[in-house]
Amino acid sequence: MSILKIENLSKKFGGHNVINNLSLSVPENTIYGFLGQNGAGKTTTMKMILGLLKPSSGKISVCGEEVTYGETKTNRYIGFLPDVPEFYGYMKPKEYLALCGEITGLDRKAVKAKSEELLSLVGLEKANKRIGGFSRGMKQRLGIAQALLSEPKLLICDEPTSALDPIGRKEILDILLSVKGKTTVVFSTHILSDVERICDHVAVLNNGSLVLNGTLSQLKQNHRLDTLQIEFRSSEDLQRFAGNECVGMLFQNAECTDCTVILRSKNIDEAAGQIYDAIYKTKIYPVKVEILEPTLENLFLEVVK
Amino acid sequence: MDVLVEFLPFLIPLIIIEWILAITALIHVLRHPHYKFGNKSFWIVVVLFVQIIGPIVYFIFGRGEE
Amino acid sequence: MRAFIAMAKKEFLESIRTYKLLIVATVFLLFGMLNPITAKIMPKLLSSFMPEGMAITPGEPGTVDSWIQFYKNMSTQLILFVIVFSGIVSNELTKGTLINMLTKGLPRKTVILSKFTAIISIWTLSYLICFVITLIYTRYLLPGELPNLPFAACCMWLFGVLEISMMLLGGALSGSIYGSLLLAVGFAGVLMLANIFPKLEEYNPYLLSTGCVSLLTSERVPSDFYVSIIVTIAFILLIIISSICSFNKKQI
């Protein structure tokens, strides 16, 4: 069952199309990475899911219930972490979480226990001062705590890591990874390594429409380039090797740079076989023979061109 | 002297309020060294020596975000 | 209902911890003391500044003079109150602190209603402080009985409620402090202009702020104010409803 479903969603600001006929569905218990450049429409999409913005057309449903603009009942399934979460600076974290609990209508005692648990999960159990004095990273953690308070089925995070230093980023990602299984996580980012680290499903948004969508391994499989990279000890080795008749055909459309060569072939296994035969015959041993995996970066650059 | 006695019920609370305001503001100035404008010494002077108005001006206009 | 109480409590906490309540309460308290003193001292001051041989000597100050000061100063206090609380809606919109609350399923009308409740309670409390202090010190300095004292006080209070709700509407419509202030001040200006027409006077909420003294001097009786009170209450309800409507449609 898909926990979030978006069908033919469009959003116009003035005459400008920000979201263009977007459709996607998020399966349960996944970490769904929502990639896109700055201004691709990630935040706009998220705000529409939360009923904060009115879609120009299209339908969004969360857990099978349709999202309505303004006041939406579907928000009770959702925990949301805005890109820069803002809190009441004059409150302490526990007071803030207690207020959140009251609003969600949770039991007071349960909230108390839950907020202690969450504050220690996000590493704020000792931060017993007013939120106004918090650093950016601390606010982001508190943001996660408040989003998880009602044990939502769907956790939506808008660029949770983009404003943080590498250590802060890793910690936030670890927290997100730790809630997997209990909660479906949708998070937007433009940092590719974050996606590779924790996501199992990726969607790439470009100019308001979806250009890539699938599981990470699936995407890599589909966009696998039949490319072989061989690195030699020296350029003479490379020249001698290229002269061998077994590989002459392969080297016709090769990119040679100094000691390395990149070969393309329709049948990568056959090409690899030929290369190993040639190595055996010529006794020229390369430093490295590698079948190139497509990186997410390559994929991303390819689709947002 | 008679005038002073007549207005004593005003003067005493007035002085108390004055000092409560001044001290609350002073504590805030010292503990939150961020202001919309001015610096610490400026606000200390304003809060302590401009009675009543000083602390009020500080809380409305001078107090920075937490 | 729980969300409403929680949000109203949050508003009180905010006004305490951001020192707004302290400022407003102190100022109202000080004015409460100042009203009778000014009334008592003013004639003495005036006569000491009068040139020698001036025929007119100011009369002895009476109880009513203290209350004239009260209503005169209350307009200033109301302006200060509106300035101090002008950011109550717009600050949350510009800072984005409401996003966390709204995405937790907090109904938007609860936001407006809880803010309205909290701010009116604070207004009532401050007003009461000023009223009681003036009352006590007037008894002490300028003793005397006046008619319609509580009724007149309620009229001014209601006018304050009207202005404060206008300020809320300004915040909900424009999302900025200036919008709040502009609407509250502009509305008072319109009421003042409307007062030029004597026929409208009876209906004009402005009567509630300007006519208080005439109640104490028995120039007017409470029944002269009934129409204006009804108009004001109708205005307040209308303003609250439009605030909720405009806030519901706001893209946040």
Coordinates of C-alpha atoms in Angstrom, one line a residue:
Chain A
M1 CA 0.0 0.0 0.0
S2 CA 1.3 3.5 -0.8
I3 CA 1.2 5.9 2.1
L4 CA 1.4 9.0 0.0
K5 CA -0.1 9.3 -3.5
I6 CA 0.1 12.3 -5.7
E7 CA -1.8 12.4 -8.9
N8 CA -1.4 15.0 -11.7
L9 CA -0.5 17.7 -9.3
S10 CA 0.1 21.2 -10.7
K11 CA 0.8 24.5 -9.1
K12 CA 1.1 27.9 -10.7
F13 CA 2.5 31.0 -9.1
G14 CA 1.3 33.9 -11.2
G15 CA 1.8 32.7 -14.7
H16 CA 4.7 30.5 -13.8
N17 CA 4.3 26.7 -13.6
V18 CA 6.1 25.6 -10.5
I19 CA 4.8 22.1 -10.4
N20 CA 3.9 20.4 -13.7
N21 CA 1.6 17.4 -13.7
L22 CA 3.4 15.6 -11.0
S23 CA 2.5 12.0 -10.1
L24 CA 4.2 9.8 -7.6
S25 CA 3.5 7.3 -4.9
V26 CA 5.5 6.5 -1.8
P27 CA 5.4 2.9 -0.6
E28 CA 5.1 2.2 3.2
N29 CA 8.2 1.9 5.4
T30 CA 10.7 3.3 2.9
I31 CA 13.0 6.2 3.1
Y32 CA 12.1 8.2 0.1
G33 CA 14.6 10.7 -1.2
F34 CA 13.2 13.7 -3.0
L35 CA 15.9 15.2 -5.1
G36 CA 16.1 18.4 -7.0
Q37 CA 18.0 21.5 -7.6
N38 CA 17.2 24.6 -5.6
G39 CA 13.9 26.0 -6.9
A40 CA 12.9 22.7 -8.5
G41 CA 9.6 22.7 -6.5
K42 CA 10.4 20.4 -3.6
T43 CA 9.2 22.7 -0.8
T44 CA 6.1 23.7 -2.8
T45 CA 5.2 20.1 -3.2
M46 CA 5.6 19.4 0.5
K47 CA 3.6 22.4 1.5
M48 CA 0.8 21.2 -0.7
I49 CA 0.9 17.7 0.9
L50 CA 0.5 19.5 4.2
G51 CA -2.4 21.6 3.0
L52 CA -0.5 24.9 3.5
L53 CA -0.6 25.7 -0.2
K54 CA -3.5 25.3 -2.6
P55 CA -2.8 23.1 -5.6
S56 CA -3.9 24.6 -9.0
S57 CA -5.0 21.1 -10.0
G58 CA -4.5 17.5 -9.1
K59 CA -5.1 15.3 -6.1
I60 CA -3.0 14.3 -3.1
S61 CA -3.9 11.5 -0.7
V62 CA -2.3 10.4 2.5
C63 CA -3.1 7.0 3.9
G64 CA -6.0 6.8 1.4
E65 CA -7.5 10.1 2.6
E66 CA -7.6 13.1 0.4
V67 CA -5.7 16.2 1.4
T68 CA -7.8 19.4 1.5
Y69 CA -6.4 22.9 1.5
G70 CA -6.5 24.9 4.7
E71 CA -7.4 22.6 7.4
T72 CA -6.7 19.0 6.6
K73 CA -7.4 15.9 8.6
T74 CA -4.6 14.0 6.9
N75 CA -2.1 16.0 8.9
R76 CA -2.7 13.7 11.9
Y77 CA -0.8 11.0 10.0
I78 CA 2.1 13.3 9.2
G79 CA 5.0 14.7 11.1
F80 CA 6.7 17.6 9.4
L81 CA 10.1 19.2 9.7
P82 CA 10.4 22.5 7.8
D83 CA 13.6 23.4 6.2
V84 CA 14.3 26.0 8.9
P85 CA 12.1 25.0 11.8
E86 CA 11.0 28.0 13.9
F87 CA 10.0 27.6 17.6
Y88 CA 8.8 29.8 20.3
G89 CA 12.2 31.1 21.5
Y90 CA 10.9 31.7 25.1
M91 CA 10.0 28.1 25.7
K92 CA 12.2 25.2 26.8
P93 CA 12.2 22.0 24.7
K94 CA 10.0 20.1 27.1
E95 CA 7.5 22.9 27.3
Y96 CA 7.4 23.1 23.5
L97 CA 6.8 19.4 23.1
A98 CA 4.1 19.5 25.8
L99 CA 2.4 22.2 23.8
C100 CA 2.7 20.1 20.7
G101 CA 1.2 17.2 22.6
E102 CA -1.8 19.2 23.7
I103 CA -2.5 20.4 20.2
T104 CA -2.3 16.9 18.8
G105 CA -4.6 15.7 21.6
L106 CA -2.3 13.2 23.1
D107 CA -2.4 12.0 26.6
R108 CA -0.4 14.2 28.9
K109 CA 1.6 11.5 30.6
A110 CA 2.3 9.7 27.3
V111 CA 3.6 13.0 25.9
K112 CA 5.9 13.4 28.9
A113 CA 7.4 9.9 28.5
K114 CA 7.5 10.2 24.7
S115 CA 9.2 13.6 24.8
E116 CA 12.0 12.4 27.1
E117 CA 12.5 9.4 24.8
L118 CA 12.6 11.6 21.7
L119 CA 14.9 14.2 23.3
S120 CA 17.4 11.6 24.1
L121 CA 17.0 10.1 20.6
V122 CA 18.0 13.4 19.1
G123 CA 20.6 14.1 21.7
L124 CA 18.9 17.1 23.5
E125 CA 18.2 15.4 26.8
K126 CA 20.6 17.8 28.6
A127 CA 19.6 21.0 26.8
N128 CA 17.3 22.4 29.4
K129 CA 17.4 26.0 28.3
R130 CA 15.2 28.3 26.2
I131 CA 15.1 27.4 22.6
G132 CA 16.0 31.0 21.7
G133 CA 19.6 30.1 22.6
F134 CA 19.8 27.0 20.4
S135 CA 22.2 26.6 17.5
R136 CA 20.9 25.7 14.0
G137 CA 21.7 22.0 14.5
M138 CA 20.0 21.8 17.8
K139 CA 16.9 23.4 16.3
Q140 CA 17.0 20.8 13.5
R141 CA 17.1 18.0 16.1
L142 CA 14.3 19.5 18.1
G143 CA 12.4 19.8 14.8
I144 CA 12.7 16.0 14.3
A145 CA 11.6 15.4 17.9
Q146 CA 8.5 17.5 17.5
A147 CA 7.7 15.9 14.1
L148 CA 8.0 12.4 15.6
L149 CA 6.0 13.2 18.8
S150 CA 2.7 11.9 17.5
E151 CA 4.3 8.7 16.1
P152 CA 3.3 9.7 12.6
K153 CA 3.0 7.2 9.8
L154 CA 4.7 9.6 7.5
L155 CA 7.6 11.9 8.3
I156 CA 8.2 14.7 5.9
C157 CA 11.5 16.5 6.1
D158 CA 12.3 19.5 4.0
E159 CA 16.1 19.7 3.4
P160 CA 16.9 18.5 6.9
T161 CA 20.6 18.5 6.4
S162 CA 21.4 21.4 4.0
A163 CA 22.2 24.0 6.7
L164 CA 24.4 21.7 8.8
D165 CA 28.1 20.9 9.1
P166 CA 29.2 17.4 8.1
I167 CA 29.0 16.0 11.7
G168 CA 25.5 17.5 12.2
R169 CA 24.4 16.1 8.9
K170 CA 25.6 12.6 9.7
E171 CA 23.8 12.7 13.1
I172 CA 20.5 13.9 11.5
L173 CA 20.8 11.1 8.9
D174 CA 21.4 8.5 11.5
I175 CA 18.3 9.7 13.4
L176 CA 16.3 9.4 10.2
L177 CA 17.7 5.9 9.6
S178 CA 16.9 4.9 13.1
V179 CA 13.2 5.6 12.7
K180 CA 12.9 3.5 9.6
G181 CA 10.5 0.6 10.0
K182 CA 8.3 2.6 12.3
T183 CA 7.7 5.5 10.0
T184 CA 7.9 6.2 6.3
V185 CA 10.3 9.0 5.7
V186 CA 10.1 11.4 2.8
F187 CA 12.9 13.9 2.7
S188 CA 14.0 16.4 0.2
T189 CA 17.6 17.4 -0.4
H190 CA 20.0 18.5 -3.0
I191 CA 22.9 16.6 -1.4
L192 CA 23.4 13.4 -3.3
S193 CA 25.5 11.6 -0.8
D194 CA 22.8 11.9 1.8
V195 CA 20.5 10.1 -0.5
E196 CA 23.0 7.4 -1.2
R197 CA 23.6 7.0 2.4
I198 CA 20.1 6.3 3.7
C199 CA 17.4 6.3 0.9
D200 CA 16.0 3.2 -0.7
H201 CA 13.7 5.0 -3.1
V202 CA 14.6 8.1 -5.1
A203 CA 12.6 10.6 -7.1
V204 CA 14.2 13.4 -9.0
L205 CA 12.3 16.6 -9.6
N206 CA 13.3 19.0 -12.3
N207 CA 11.4 22.1 -13.4
G208 CA 8.3 20.9 -11.6
S209 CA 8.1 17.4 -13.1
L210 CA 9.4 14.0 -12.1
V211 CA 12.4 13.0 -14.3
L212 CA 13.5 9.9 -12.4
N213 CA 11.7 7.6 -10.0
G214 CA 12.5 4.2 -8.5
T215 CA 14.6 2.3 -6.0
L216 CA 18.2 3.2 -5.9
S217 CA 19.4 -0.2 -7.1
Q218 CA 16.8 -0.3 -9.9
L219 CA 17.8 3.1 -11.2
K220 CA 21.5 2.1 -11.2
Q221 CA 20.6 -1.1 -13.0
N222 CA 18.5 0.7 -15.6
H223 CA 21.0 3.3 -16.3
R224 CA 24.0 1.0 -16.3
L225 CA 26.5 2.2 -18.8
D226 CA 28.5 -0.5 -20.4
T227 CA 31.7 1.0 -19.6
L228 CA 35.0 -0.5 -18.7
Q229 CA 37.9 1.4 -17.3
I230 CA 41.5 0.1 -17.4
E231 CA 44.4 1.8 -15.7
F232 CA 47.9 1.0 -16.7
R233 CA 51.2 1.6 -15.0
S234 CA 52.4 3.9 -17.8
S235 CA 51.3 5.3 -21.1
E236 CA 53.8 3.0 -22.9
D237 CA 52.1 0.0 -21.4
L238 CA 48.8 1.4 -22.7
Q239 CA 50.2 1.9 -26.2
R240 CA 51.6 -1.6 -26.4
F241 CA 48.4 -3.1 -25.1
A242 CA 46.3 -1.2 -27.6
G243 CA 48.5 -2.5 -30.4
N244 CA 47.5 -6.1 -29.6
E245 CA 45.1 -7.6 -32.2
C246 CA 42.7 -9.1 -29.7
V247 CA 41.6 -5.7 -28.4
G248 CA 42.1 -3.7 -31.6
M249 CA 38.4 -3.6 -32.3
L250 CA 37.5 -2.5 -28.8
F251 CA 40.1 0.3 -28.7
Q252 CA 38.6 1.9 -31.8
N253 CA 36.1 3.9 -29.9
A254 CA 38.1 4.3 -26.7
E255 CA 38.9 7.4 -24.7
C256 CA 42.5 7.4 -23.8
T257 CA 44.0 9.7 -21.2
D258 CA 47.6 9.2 -20.2
C259 CA 47.6 5.8 -18.4
T260 CA 43.9 5.1 -18.4
V261 CA 41.5 4.0 -21.1
I262 CA 37.7 4.0 -21.0
L263 CA 36.1 1.4 -23.3
R264 CA 32.4 1.1 -24.3
S265 CA 30.8 -2.0 -25.6
K266 CA 27.4 -3.4 -26.2
N267 CA 28.3 -6.6 -24.5
I268 CA 30.4 -5.7 -21.5
D269 CA 31.1 -9.3 -20.4
E270 CA 32.5 -10.3 -23.8
A271 CA 34.6 -7.2 -23.9
A272 CA 36.0 -7.9 -20.4
G273 CA 36.8 -11.5 -21.6
Q274 CA 38.8 -10.1 -24.5
I275 CA 40.7 -7.8 -22.2
Y276 CA 41.7 -10.6 -19.9
D277 CA 42.7 -12.7 -22.9
A278 CA 44.9 -9.9 -24.0
I279 CA 46.4 -9.4 -20.6
Y280 CA 47.3 -13.1 -20.5
K281 CA 48.9 -13.0 -24.0
T282 CA 50.8 -9.7 -23.7
K283 CA 51.8 -10.1 -20.1
I284 CA 51.1 -6.4 -19.6
Y285 CA 49.4 -6.2 -16.2
P286 CA 47.2 -3.2 -15.7
V287 CA 46.8 -1.6 -12.2
K288 CA 43.1 -1.7 -12.3
V289 CA 40.3 -3.1 -14.5
E290 CA 36.8 -1.9 -13.5
I291 CA 33.3 -2.1 -14.8
L292 CA 32.0 1.4 -14.1
E293 CA 28.8 1.6 -12.0
P294 CA 26.7 4.7 -12.7
T295 CA 26.9 7.1 -9.8
L296 CA 23.9 8.9 -8.6
E297 CA 25.7 12.1 -9.6
N298 CA 26.0 10.9 -13.2
L299 CA 22.3 10.0 -13.2
F300 CA 21.3 13.2 -11.7
L301 CA 23.3 15.4 -14.0
E302 CA 22.0 13.4 -16.9
V303 CA 18.3 13.8 -16.1
V304 CA 18.4 17.5 -15.1
K305 CA 20.4 18.6 -18.1
Chain B
M1 CA 6.3 68.8 54.7
D2 CA 2.5 68.5 54.7
V3 CA 2.6 68.1 51.0
L4 CA 5.1 65.3 51.3
V5 CA 3.0 63.5 53.8
E6 CA -0.1 63.8 51.6
F7 CA 1.7 62.3 48.6
L8 CA 3.6 59.6 50.5
P9 CA 1.1 56.9 49.5
F10 CA 2.0 57.7 45.9
L11 CA 5.7 58.1 46.3
I12 CA 6.3 54.8 48.0
P13 CA 4.7 52.6 45.4
L14 CA 6.1 54.8 42.7
I15 CA 9.6 54.2 43.9
I16 CA 9.0 50.5 44.3
I17 CA 7.7 50.2 40.7
E18 CA 10.6 52.3 39.4
W19 CA 13.1 50.0 41.0
I20 CA 11.4 46.8 40.0
L21 CA 11.4 48.0 36.4
A22 CA 15.0 49.2 36.5
I23 CA 16.3 46.0 38.1
T24 CA 14.3 43.6 35.8
A25 CA 15.6 45.5 32.8
L26 CA 19.1 45.6 34.1
I27 CA 19.2 41.9 34.6
H28 CA 17.8 41.4 31.1
V29 CA 20.4 43.8 29.6
L30 CA 23.2 41.9 31.3
R31 CA 22.0 38.4 30.5
H32 CA 21.0 39.0 26.8
P33 CA 23.8 41.0 25.2
H34 CA 22.0 41.3 21.9
Y35 CA 20.1 44.5 21.2
K36 CA 18.2 45.9 18.2
F37 CA 20.5 48.9 18.5
G38 CA 22.9 50.4 21.0
N39 CA 25.3 48.5 23.2
K40 CA 25.5 47.1 26.7
S41 CA 26.8 50.2 28.4
F42 CA 24.3 52.5 26.6
W43 CA 21.4 50.4 27.8
I44 CA 22.7 50.1 31.3
V45 CA 22.8 53.9 31.5
V46 CA 19.3 54.3 29.9
V47 CA 17.7 51.6 32.1
L48 CA 19.2 52.9 35.4
F49 CA 19.1 56.6 34.9
V50 CA 16.0 57.3 32.8
Q51 CA 13.5 56.3 35.4
I52 CA 10.4 54.3 34.3
I53 CA 10.6 55.4 30.6
G54 CA 14.1 53.9 30.2
P55 CA 13.2 50.3 31.0
I56 CA 10.0 50.5 29.0
V57 CA 11.8 51.8 26.0
Y58 CA 14.3 49.1 26.4
F59 CA 11.7 46.3 26.5
I60 CA 9.7 47.6 23.6
F61 CA 12.4 48.8 21.3
G62 CA 15.9 47.8 22.4
R63 CA 15.4 44.1 23.4
G64 CA 16.9 41.8 20.8
E65 CA 15.5 38.5 19.7
E66 CA 16.4 35.6 22.1
Chain C
M1 CA -11.0 22.6 23.2
R2 CA -7.7 21.3 24.6
A3 CA -5.9 22.9 21.7
F4 CA -7.6 26.2 22.4
I5 CA -6.7 26.2 26.1
A6 CA -3.1 25.1 25.3
M7 CA -2.7 27.9 22.7
A8 CA -4.3 30.5 25.0
K9 CA -1.9 29.4 27.8
K10 CA 0.9 29.7 25.3
E11 CA -0.1 33.3 24.6
F12 CA -0.1 34.2 28.3
L13 CA 3.3 32.6 28.7
E14 CA 4.6 34.5 25.7
S15 CA 3.3 37.8 27.1
I16 CA 5.0 37.1 30.4
R17 CA 8.3 35.9 29.1
T18 CA 8.7 38.6 26.4
Y19 CA 8.0 41.2 29.1
K20 CA 4.9 42.5 27.3
L21 CA 2.6 41.9 30.3
L22 CA 5.1 43.6 32.6
I23 CA 5.3 46.7 30.4
V24 CA 1.6 47.0 29.9
A25 CA 0.7 46.3 33.5
T26 CA 3.3 48.8 34.9
V27 CA 2.3 51.6 32.5
F28 CA -1.4 51.1 33.4
L29 CA -0.6 51.0 37.1
L30 CA 1.5 54.2 36.8
F31 CA -1.3 56.0 34.9
G32 CA -3.7 54.8 37.5
M33 CA -1.7 56.7 40.1
L34 CA -1.0 59.6 37.9
N35 CA -4.7 60.4 37.1
P36 CA -5.7 61.6 40.6
I37 CA -2.4 63.3 41.2
T38 CA -2.6 65.3 38.0
A39 CA -6.1 66.3 38.8
K40 CA -5.1 67.4 42.3
I41 CA -2.0 69.3 41.4
M42 CA -3.0 70.8 38.0
P43 CA -5.0 73.8 39.4
K44 CA -2.1 74.7 41.7
L45 CA 0.4 74.4 38.9
L46 CA -1.8 76.5 36.6
S47 CA -2.3 79.3 39.1
S48 CA 1.4 79.4 39.8
F49 CA 2.0 79.9 36.1
M50 CA -0.8 82.4 35.7
P51 CA 0.4 85.9 35.1
E52 CA -0.2 88.3 38.1
G53 CA -3.6 89.9 38.2
M54 CA -5.3 87.3 36.1
A55 CA -9.0 87.4 36.8
I56 CA -9.8 83.8 36.3
T57 CA -8.7 81.5 39.1
P58 CA -9.1 77.8 38.5
G59 CA -11.7 76.2 40.8
E60 CA -11.0 73.6 43.4
P61 CA -10.4 70.2 41.7
G62 CA -13.2 67.7 42.2
T63 CA -13.7 63.9 41.9
V64 CA -14.7 64.2 38.3
D65 CA -11.4 65.8 37.3
S66 CA -9.6 62.7 38.3
W67 CA -11.8 60.6 36.0
I68 CA -11.5 63.2 33.2
Q69 CA -7.7 62.4 33.4
F70 CA -8.5 58.7 33.4
Y71 CA -10.4 58.8 30.1
K72 CA -8.0 61.2 28.5
N73 CA -5.0 59.1 29.4
M74 CA -6.7 55.9 28.5
S75 CA -6.6 56.7 24.8
T76 CA -2.8 57.0 25.1
Q77 CA -2.7 53.7 27.0
L78 CA -4.8 52.0 24.4
I79 CA -2.4 53.2 21.7
L80 CA 0.5 51.9 23.7
F81 CA -1.3 48.6 24.3
V82 CA -1.9 48.2 20.5
I83 CA 1.7 49.0 19.7
V84 CA 3.1 46.5 22.2
F85 CA 0.8 43.7 21.0
S86 CA 0.7 44.6 17.3
G87 CA 2.9 41.7 16.3
I88 CA 0.7 39.0 18.0
V89 CA -0.4 37.5 14.6
S90 CA 2.1 38.9 12.1
N91 CA 5.2 37.8 14.0
E92 CA 4.2 34.2 13.9
L93 CA 3.4 34.5 10.2
T94 CA 6.7 36.1 9.3
K95 CA 8.8 33.9 11.5
G96 CA 6.9 30.7 10.6
T97 CA 6.4 29.5 14.1
L98 CA 2.8 28.5 13.3
I99 CA 3.8 26.0 10.6
N100 CA 4.7 23.4 13.3
M101 CA 1.4 24.0 15.0
L102 CA -0.8 24.0 11.9
T103 CA 0.8 20.8 10.5
K104 CA -0.1 19.1 13.8
G105 CA -3.7 19.6 13.0
L106 CA -4.3 22.8 14.9
P107 CA -7.4 24.4 13.4
R108 CA -6.7 27.8 12.1
K109 CA -9.7 29.4 13.7
T110 CA -8.3 28.2 17.1
V111 CA -5.2 30.3 16.4
I112 CA -7.3 33.5 16.0
L113 CA -9.8 32.7 18.8
S114 CA -7.1 31.8 21.3
K115 CA -5.1 34.9 20.5
F116 CA -8.3 37.0 20.8
T117 CA -9.1 35.5 24.2
A118 CA -5.6 35.9 25.5
I119 CA -5.2 39.5 24.4
I120 CA -8.6 40.6 25.6
S121 CA -7.9 39.0 29.0
I122 CA -4.7 40.9 29.2
W123 CA -6.5 44.1 28.2
T124 CA -9.2 43.5 30.8
L125 CA -6.6 42.9 33.5
S126 CA -4.5 46.0 32.7
Y127 CA -7.7 48.1 32.4
L128 CA -8.9 46.8 35.8
I129 CA -5.5 47.6 37.4
C130 CA -5.7 51.2 36.1
F131 CA -9.4 51.6 37.1
V132 CA -9.0 50.2 40.6
I133 CA -5.8 52.3 41.3
T134 CA -7.5 55.4 40.1
L135 CA -10.6 54.6 42.1
I136 CA -8.6 54.1 45.3
Y137 CA -6.4 57.1 45.0
T138 CA -9.3 59.3 44.0
R139 CA -11.2 58.3 47.1
Y140 CA -8.1 59.3 49.1
L141 CA -7.2 62.6 47.3
L142 CA -10.5 63.9 45.9
P143 CA -13.3 62.1 47.7
G144 CA -16.8 62.3 46.3
E145 CA -19.6 60.3 44.7
L146 CA -20.3 60.1 40.9
P147 CA -23.1 58.5 39.0
N148 CA -22.6 55.7 36.4
L149 CA -18.9 55.1 37.3
P150 CA -18.7 51.4 36.5
F151 CA -20.9 51.8 33.4
A152 CA -18.7 54.5 31.9
A153 CA -15.7 52.4 32.6
C154 CA -17.2 49.4 30.7
C155 CA -17.9 51.7 27.7
M156 CA -14.3 52.7 27.4
W157 CA -13.3 49.1 27.9
L158 CA -15.5 47.9 25.1
F159 CA -14.1 50.5 22.8
G160 CA -10.7 49.1 23.6
V161 CA -11.9 45.6 22.7
L162 CA -13.1 46.9 19.3
E163 CA -9.7 48.5 18.6
I164 CA -7.8 45.4 19.6
S165 CA -9.9 43.1 17.5
M166 CA -9.3 45.5 14.6
M167 CA -5.6 45.1 15.2
L168 CA -5.9 41.3 15.1
L169 CA -7.8 41.6 11.8
G170 CA -5.0 43.8 10.4
G171 CA -2.5 41.1 11.3
A172 CA -4.5 38.3 9.8
L173 CA -5.1 40.3 6.6
S174 CA -1.7 41.7 5.9
G175 CA 0.6 39.5 7.9
S176 CA 2.7 42.5 9.0
I177 CA 2.9 44.7 12.1
Y178 CA 2.3 47.8 10.0
G179 CA -0.9 46.3 8.6
S180 CA -2.1 45.8 12.2
L181 CA -1.2 49.3 13.3
L182 CA -2.6 50.9 10.1
L183 CA -5.9 49.2 10.4
A184 CA -6.4 49.9 14.1
V185 CA -5.4 53.6 13.7
G186 CA -7.2 54.0 10.4
F187 CA -10.4 52.6 11.9
A188 CA -10.2 54.9 14.8
G189 CA -9.7 57.8 12.3
V190 CA -12.7 56.8 10.3
L191 CA -14.9 56.6 13.5
M192 CA -13.6 60.1 14.4
L193 CA -14.5 61.5 11.0
A194 CA -17.9 59.9 11.2
N195 CA -18.4 61.8 14.4
I196 CA -18.7 65.1 12.3
F197 CA -22.2 64.0 11.4
P198 CA -24.4 64.6 14.5
K199 CA -27.0 62.1 13.3
L200 CA -24.4 59.3 13.3
E201 CA -23.2 60.1 16.8
E202 CA -25.7 57.8 18.5
Y203 CA -24.6 54.8 16.4
N204 CA -20.9 55.6 16.4
P205 CA -18.7 53.3 18.6
Y206 CA -16.5 56.4 19.0
L207 CA -19.1 57.7 21.5
L208 CA -18.0 54.9 23.9
S209 CA -14.6 56.6 24.2
T210 CA -15.6 60.2 24.1
G211 CA -18.9 60.2 26.0
C212 CA -17.7 58.6 29.2
V213 CA -17.2 61.8 31.1
S214 CA -20.6 63.1 30.2
L215 CA -22.0 60.0 32.0
L216 CA -20.3 61.1 35.2
T217 CA -21.5 64.6 34.9
S218 CA -25.1 63.3 34.2
E219 CA -25.2 65.1 30.8
R220 CA -26.0 61.7 29.4
V221 CA -27.7 58.7 30.8
P222 CA -26.7 55.1 30.1
S223 CA -29.6 54.5 27.7
D224 CA -28.0 57.1 25.3
F225 CA -25.2 54.5 24.8
Y226 CA -27.2 51.4 24.2
V227 CA -27.3 51.8 20.4
S228 CA -23.7 52.5 20.2
I229 CA -22.9 49.5 22.4
I230 CA -24.9 47.2 20.2
V231 CA -23.2 48.6 17.0
T232 CA -19.8 48.0 18.7
I233 CA -20.5 44.4 19.7
A234 CA -21.8 43.7 16.2
F235 CA -18.6 45.2 14.8
I236 CA -16.4 43.1 17.1
L237 CA -18.2 39.9 16.1
L238 CA -17.9 40.8 12.4
I239 CA -14.2 41.6 12.8
I240 CA -13.6 38.2 14.5
I241 CA -15.4 36.3 11.8
S242 CA -13.6 38.1 9.0
S243 CA -10.3 37.5 10.8
I244 CA -11.0 33.8 10.9
C245 CA -12.1 33.8 7.3
S246 CA -9.1 35.7 6.0
F247 CA -6.7 33.6 8.1
N248 CA -8.3 30.4 6.8
K249 CA -7.5 31.4 3.2
K250 CA -4.0 32.5 3.9
Q251 CA -1.1 30.7 2.2
I252 CA 1.4 30.0 4.9

